[in-house]
mmCIF file of C-alpha atoms in Angstrom:
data_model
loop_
_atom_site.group_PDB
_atom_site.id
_atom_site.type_symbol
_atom_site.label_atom_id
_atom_site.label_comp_id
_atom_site.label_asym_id
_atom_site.label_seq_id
_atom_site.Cartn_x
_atom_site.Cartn_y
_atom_site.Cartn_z
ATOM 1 C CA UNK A 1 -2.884 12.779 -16.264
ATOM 2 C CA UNK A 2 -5.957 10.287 -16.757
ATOM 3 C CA UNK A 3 -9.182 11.960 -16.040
ATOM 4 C CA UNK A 4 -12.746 10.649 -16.321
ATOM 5 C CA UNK A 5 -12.943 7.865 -18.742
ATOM 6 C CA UNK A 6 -9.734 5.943 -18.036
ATOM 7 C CA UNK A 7 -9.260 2.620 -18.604
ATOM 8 C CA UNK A 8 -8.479 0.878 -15.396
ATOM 9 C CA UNK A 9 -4.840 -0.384 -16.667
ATOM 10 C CA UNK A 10 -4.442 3.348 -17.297
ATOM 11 C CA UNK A 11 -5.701 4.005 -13.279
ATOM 12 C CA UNK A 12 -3.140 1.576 -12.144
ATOM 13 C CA UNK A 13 -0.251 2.525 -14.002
ATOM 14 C CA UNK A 14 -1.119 6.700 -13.449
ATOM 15 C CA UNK A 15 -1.262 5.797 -9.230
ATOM 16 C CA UNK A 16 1.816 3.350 -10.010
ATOM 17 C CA UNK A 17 3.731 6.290 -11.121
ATOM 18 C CA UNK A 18 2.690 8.677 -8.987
ATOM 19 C CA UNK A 19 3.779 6.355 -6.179
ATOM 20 C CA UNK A 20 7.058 5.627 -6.988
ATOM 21 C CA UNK A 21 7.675 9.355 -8.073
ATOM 22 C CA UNK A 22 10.931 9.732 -6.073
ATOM 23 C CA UNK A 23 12.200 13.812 -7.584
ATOM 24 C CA UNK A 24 9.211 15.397 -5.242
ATOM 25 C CA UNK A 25 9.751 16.307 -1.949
ATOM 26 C CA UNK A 26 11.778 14.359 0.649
ATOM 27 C CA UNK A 27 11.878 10.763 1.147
ATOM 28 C CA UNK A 28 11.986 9.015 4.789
ATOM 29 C CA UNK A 29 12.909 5.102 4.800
ATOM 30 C CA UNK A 30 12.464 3.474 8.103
ATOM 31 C CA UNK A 31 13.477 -0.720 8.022
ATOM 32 C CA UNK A 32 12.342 -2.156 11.755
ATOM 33 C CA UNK A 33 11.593 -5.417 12.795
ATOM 34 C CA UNK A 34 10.224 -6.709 9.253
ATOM 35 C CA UNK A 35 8.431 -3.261 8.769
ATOM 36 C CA UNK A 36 9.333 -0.950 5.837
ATOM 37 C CA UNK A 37 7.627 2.349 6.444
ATOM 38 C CA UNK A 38 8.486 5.003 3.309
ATOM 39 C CA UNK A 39 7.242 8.626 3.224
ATOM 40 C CA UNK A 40 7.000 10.940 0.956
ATOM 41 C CA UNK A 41 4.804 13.584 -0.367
ATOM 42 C CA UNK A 42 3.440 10.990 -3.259
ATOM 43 C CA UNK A 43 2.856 8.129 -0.563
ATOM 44 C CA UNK A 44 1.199 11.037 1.899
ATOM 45 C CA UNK A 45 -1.170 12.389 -0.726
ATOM 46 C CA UNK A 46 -2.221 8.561 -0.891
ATOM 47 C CA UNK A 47 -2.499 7.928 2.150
ATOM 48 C CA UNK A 48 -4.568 10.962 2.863
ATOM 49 C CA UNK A 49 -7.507 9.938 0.090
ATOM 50 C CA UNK A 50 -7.991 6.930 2.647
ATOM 51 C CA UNK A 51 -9.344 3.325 2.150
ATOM 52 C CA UNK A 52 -10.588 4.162 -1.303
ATOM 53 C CA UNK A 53 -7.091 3.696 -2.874
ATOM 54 C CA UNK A 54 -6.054 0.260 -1.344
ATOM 55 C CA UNK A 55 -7.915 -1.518 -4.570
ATOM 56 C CA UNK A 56 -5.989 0.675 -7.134
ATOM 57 C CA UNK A 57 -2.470 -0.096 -4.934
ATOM 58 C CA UNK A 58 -2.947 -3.796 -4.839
ATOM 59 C CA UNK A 59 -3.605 -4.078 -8.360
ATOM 60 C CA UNK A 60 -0.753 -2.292 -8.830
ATOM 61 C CA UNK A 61 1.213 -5.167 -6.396
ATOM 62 C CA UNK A 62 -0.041 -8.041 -8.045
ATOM 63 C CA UNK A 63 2.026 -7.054 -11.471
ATOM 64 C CA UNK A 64 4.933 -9.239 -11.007
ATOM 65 C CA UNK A 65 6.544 -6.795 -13.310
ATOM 66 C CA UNK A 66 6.965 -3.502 -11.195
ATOM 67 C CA UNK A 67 10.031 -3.044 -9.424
ATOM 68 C CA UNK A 68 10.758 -4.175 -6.303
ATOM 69 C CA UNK A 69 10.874 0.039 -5.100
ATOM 70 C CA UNK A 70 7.379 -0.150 -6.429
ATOM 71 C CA UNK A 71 6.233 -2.694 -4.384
ATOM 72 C CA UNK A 72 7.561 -1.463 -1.109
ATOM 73 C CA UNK A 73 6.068 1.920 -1.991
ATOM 74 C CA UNK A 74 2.292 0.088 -2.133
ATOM 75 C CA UNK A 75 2.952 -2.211 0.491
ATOM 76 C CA UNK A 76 3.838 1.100 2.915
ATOM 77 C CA UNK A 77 0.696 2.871 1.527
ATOM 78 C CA UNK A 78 -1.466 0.292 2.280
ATOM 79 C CA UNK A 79 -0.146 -0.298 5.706
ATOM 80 C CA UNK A 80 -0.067 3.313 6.843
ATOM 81 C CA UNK A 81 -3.533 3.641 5.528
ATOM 82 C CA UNK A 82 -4.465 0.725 7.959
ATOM 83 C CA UNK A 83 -3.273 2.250 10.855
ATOM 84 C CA UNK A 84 -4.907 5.348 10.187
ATOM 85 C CA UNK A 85 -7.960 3.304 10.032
ATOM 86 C CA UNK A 86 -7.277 2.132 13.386
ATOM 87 C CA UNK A 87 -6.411 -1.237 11.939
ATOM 88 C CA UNK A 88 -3.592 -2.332 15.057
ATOM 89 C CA UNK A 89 -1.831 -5.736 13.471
ATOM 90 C CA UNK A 90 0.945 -4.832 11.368
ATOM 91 C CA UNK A 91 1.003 -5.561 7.241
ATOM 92 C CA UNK A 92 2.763 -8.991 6.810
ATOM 93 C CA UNK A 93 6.477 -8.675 5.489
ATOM 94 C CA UNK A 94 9.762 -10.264 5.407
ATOM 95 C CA UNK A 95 13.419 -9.221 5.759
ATOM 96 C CA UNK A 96 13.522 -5.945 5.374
ATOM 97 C CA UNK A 97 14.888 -3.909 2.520
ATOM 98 C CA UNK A 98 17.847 -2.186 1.560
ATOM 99 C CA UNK A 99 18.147 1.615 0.360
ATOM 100 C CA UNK A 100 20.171 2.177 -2.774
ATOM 101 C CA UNK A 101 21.021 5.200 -4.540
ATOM 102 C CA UNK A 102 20.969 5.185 -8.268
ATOM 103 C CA UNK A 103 21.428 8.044 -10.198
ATOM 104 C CA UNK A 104 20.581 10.496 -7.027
ATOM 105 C CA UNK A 105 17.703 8.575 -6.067
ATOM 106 C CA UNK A 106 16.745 6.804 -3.417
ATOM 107 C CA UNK A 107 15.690 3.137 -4.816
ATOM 108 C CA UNK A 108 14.216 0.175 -2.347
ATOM 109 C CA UNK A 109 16.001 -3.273 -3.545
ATOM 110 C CA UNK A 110 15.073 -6.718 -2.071
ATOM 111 C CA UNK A 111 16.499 -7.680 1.435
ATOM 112 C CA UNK A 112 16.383 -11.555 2.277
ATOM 113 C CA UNK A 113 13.225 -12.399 1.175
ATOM 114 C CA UNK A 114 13.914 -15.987 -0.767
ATOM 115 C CA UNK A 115 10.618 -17.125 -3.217
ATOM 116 C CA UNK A 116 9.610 -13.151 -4.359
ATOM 117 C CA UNK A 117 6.619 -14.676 -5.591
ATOM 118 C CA UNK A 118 5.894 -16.314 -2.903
ATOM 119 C CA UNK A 119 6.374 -13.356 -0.658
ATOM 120 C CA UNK A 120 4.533 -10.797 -3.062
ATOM 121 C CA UNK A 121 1.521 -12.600 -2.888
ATOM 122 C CA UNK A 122 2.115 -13.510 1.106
ATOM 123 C CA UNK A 123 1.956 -9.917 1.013
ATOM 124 C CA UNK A 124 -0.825 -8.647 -1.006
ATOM 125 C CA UNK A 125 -2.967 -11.794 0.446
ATOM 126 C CA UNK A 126 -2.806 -10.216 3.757
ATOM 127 C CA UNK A 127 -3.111 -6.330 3.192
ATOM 128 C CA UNK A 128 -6.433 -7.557 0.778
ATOM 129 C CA UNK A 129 -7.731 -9.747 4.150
ATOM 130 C CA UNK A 130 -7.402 -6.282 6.293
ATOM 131 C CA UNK A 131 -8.938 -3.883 3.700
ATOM 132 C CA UNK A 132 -12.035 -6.873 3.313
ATOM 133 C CA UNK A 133 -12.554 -7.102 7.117
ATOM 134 C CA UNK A 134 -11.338 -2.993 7.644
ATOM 135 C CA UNK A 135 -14.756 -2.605 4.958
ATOM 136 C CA UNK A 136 -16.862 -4.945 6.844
ATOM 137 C CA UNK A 137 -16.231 -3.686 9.666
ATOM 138 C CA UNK A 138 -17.298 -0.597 8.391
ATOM 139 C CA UNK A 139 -20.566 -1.904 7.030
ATOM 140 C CA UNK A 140 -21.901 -3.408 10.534
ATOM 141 C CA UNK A 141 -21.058 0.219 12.077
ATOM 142 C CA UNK A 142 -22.758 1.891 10.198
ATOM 143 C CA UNK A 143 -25.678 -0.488 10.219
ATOM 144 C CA UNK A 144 -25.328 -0.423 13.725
ATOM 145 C CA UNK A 145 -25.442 3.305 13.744
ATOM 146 C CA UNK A 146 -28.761 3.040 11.635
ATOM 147 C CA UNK A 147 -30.348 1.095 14.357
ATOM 148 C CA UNK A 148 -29.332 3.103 17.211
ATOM 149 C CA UNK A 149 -31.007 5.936 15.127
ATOM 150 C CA UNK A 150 -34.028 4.025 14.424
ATOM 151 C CA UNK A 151 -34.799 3.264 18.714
ATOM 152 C CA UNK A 152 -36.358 5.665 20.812
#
């Protein structure tokens, strides 16, 4: 486990694995209209450290090298981490995915999307454009809140 002074490729590859750890707990795969939602105890620890771990999870997506399972595992993070924001509009994504089991695990493999480059950085594009405005958003309440405070 990395602790204190970790390089950032360690960070990223420490919350890649701890993402895609698939032998803890149970795993819950939901595939509606171009949504992928996964649980699971890694993805809920995630999502409960909030906002704060949508950096860490896209640098994680933009390594064209992870597996496909990875990438689904961010991507549902991120996009449950939104909504618990209160961020409404839905993470951009394409044609679904399909469940596999290999070697008594449950593995996410592609489902129809054409140009994976293409989508993978559709993808990460538009969870980065909701985290930026989620943040700034953020930034003119609490300046807002400031001024409130500051008027009789």
């Amino acid at each position: 486990l990395c602790v204190g002074g970790c390089s950032q490729d360690q960070r990223r590859m420490e919350l890649a694995r701890e993402i895609a750890e698939v032998n803890e707990g149970e795993v819950d795969v939901a595939v509606m209209n171009s949504q992928v939602t996964v649980r699971s105890t890694a993805i809920d620890r995630i999502v409960e450290k909030g906002p704060t771990q949508i950096p860490g999870l896209l640098e994680v997506m933009e390594d064209n090298e992870i597996p496909f399972d990875t990438f689904v595992r961010c991507y549902s993070a991120c996009d449950q981490i939104l909504k618990k924001q209160g961020v409404n509009e839905r993470v951009y994504w394409q044609g679904g995915c399909t469940v596999a089991d290999e070697n008594d695990q449950f593995r996410l493999s592609e489902g129809g999307q054409m140009d994976m480059a293409r989508f993978r950085h559709q993808v990460v594009t538009d969870i980065r454009r909701k985290y930026e405005q989620l943040m700034a958003d953020s930034v003119k309440s609490k300046q807002g809140n400031v001024v409130e405070e500051k008027m009789p």
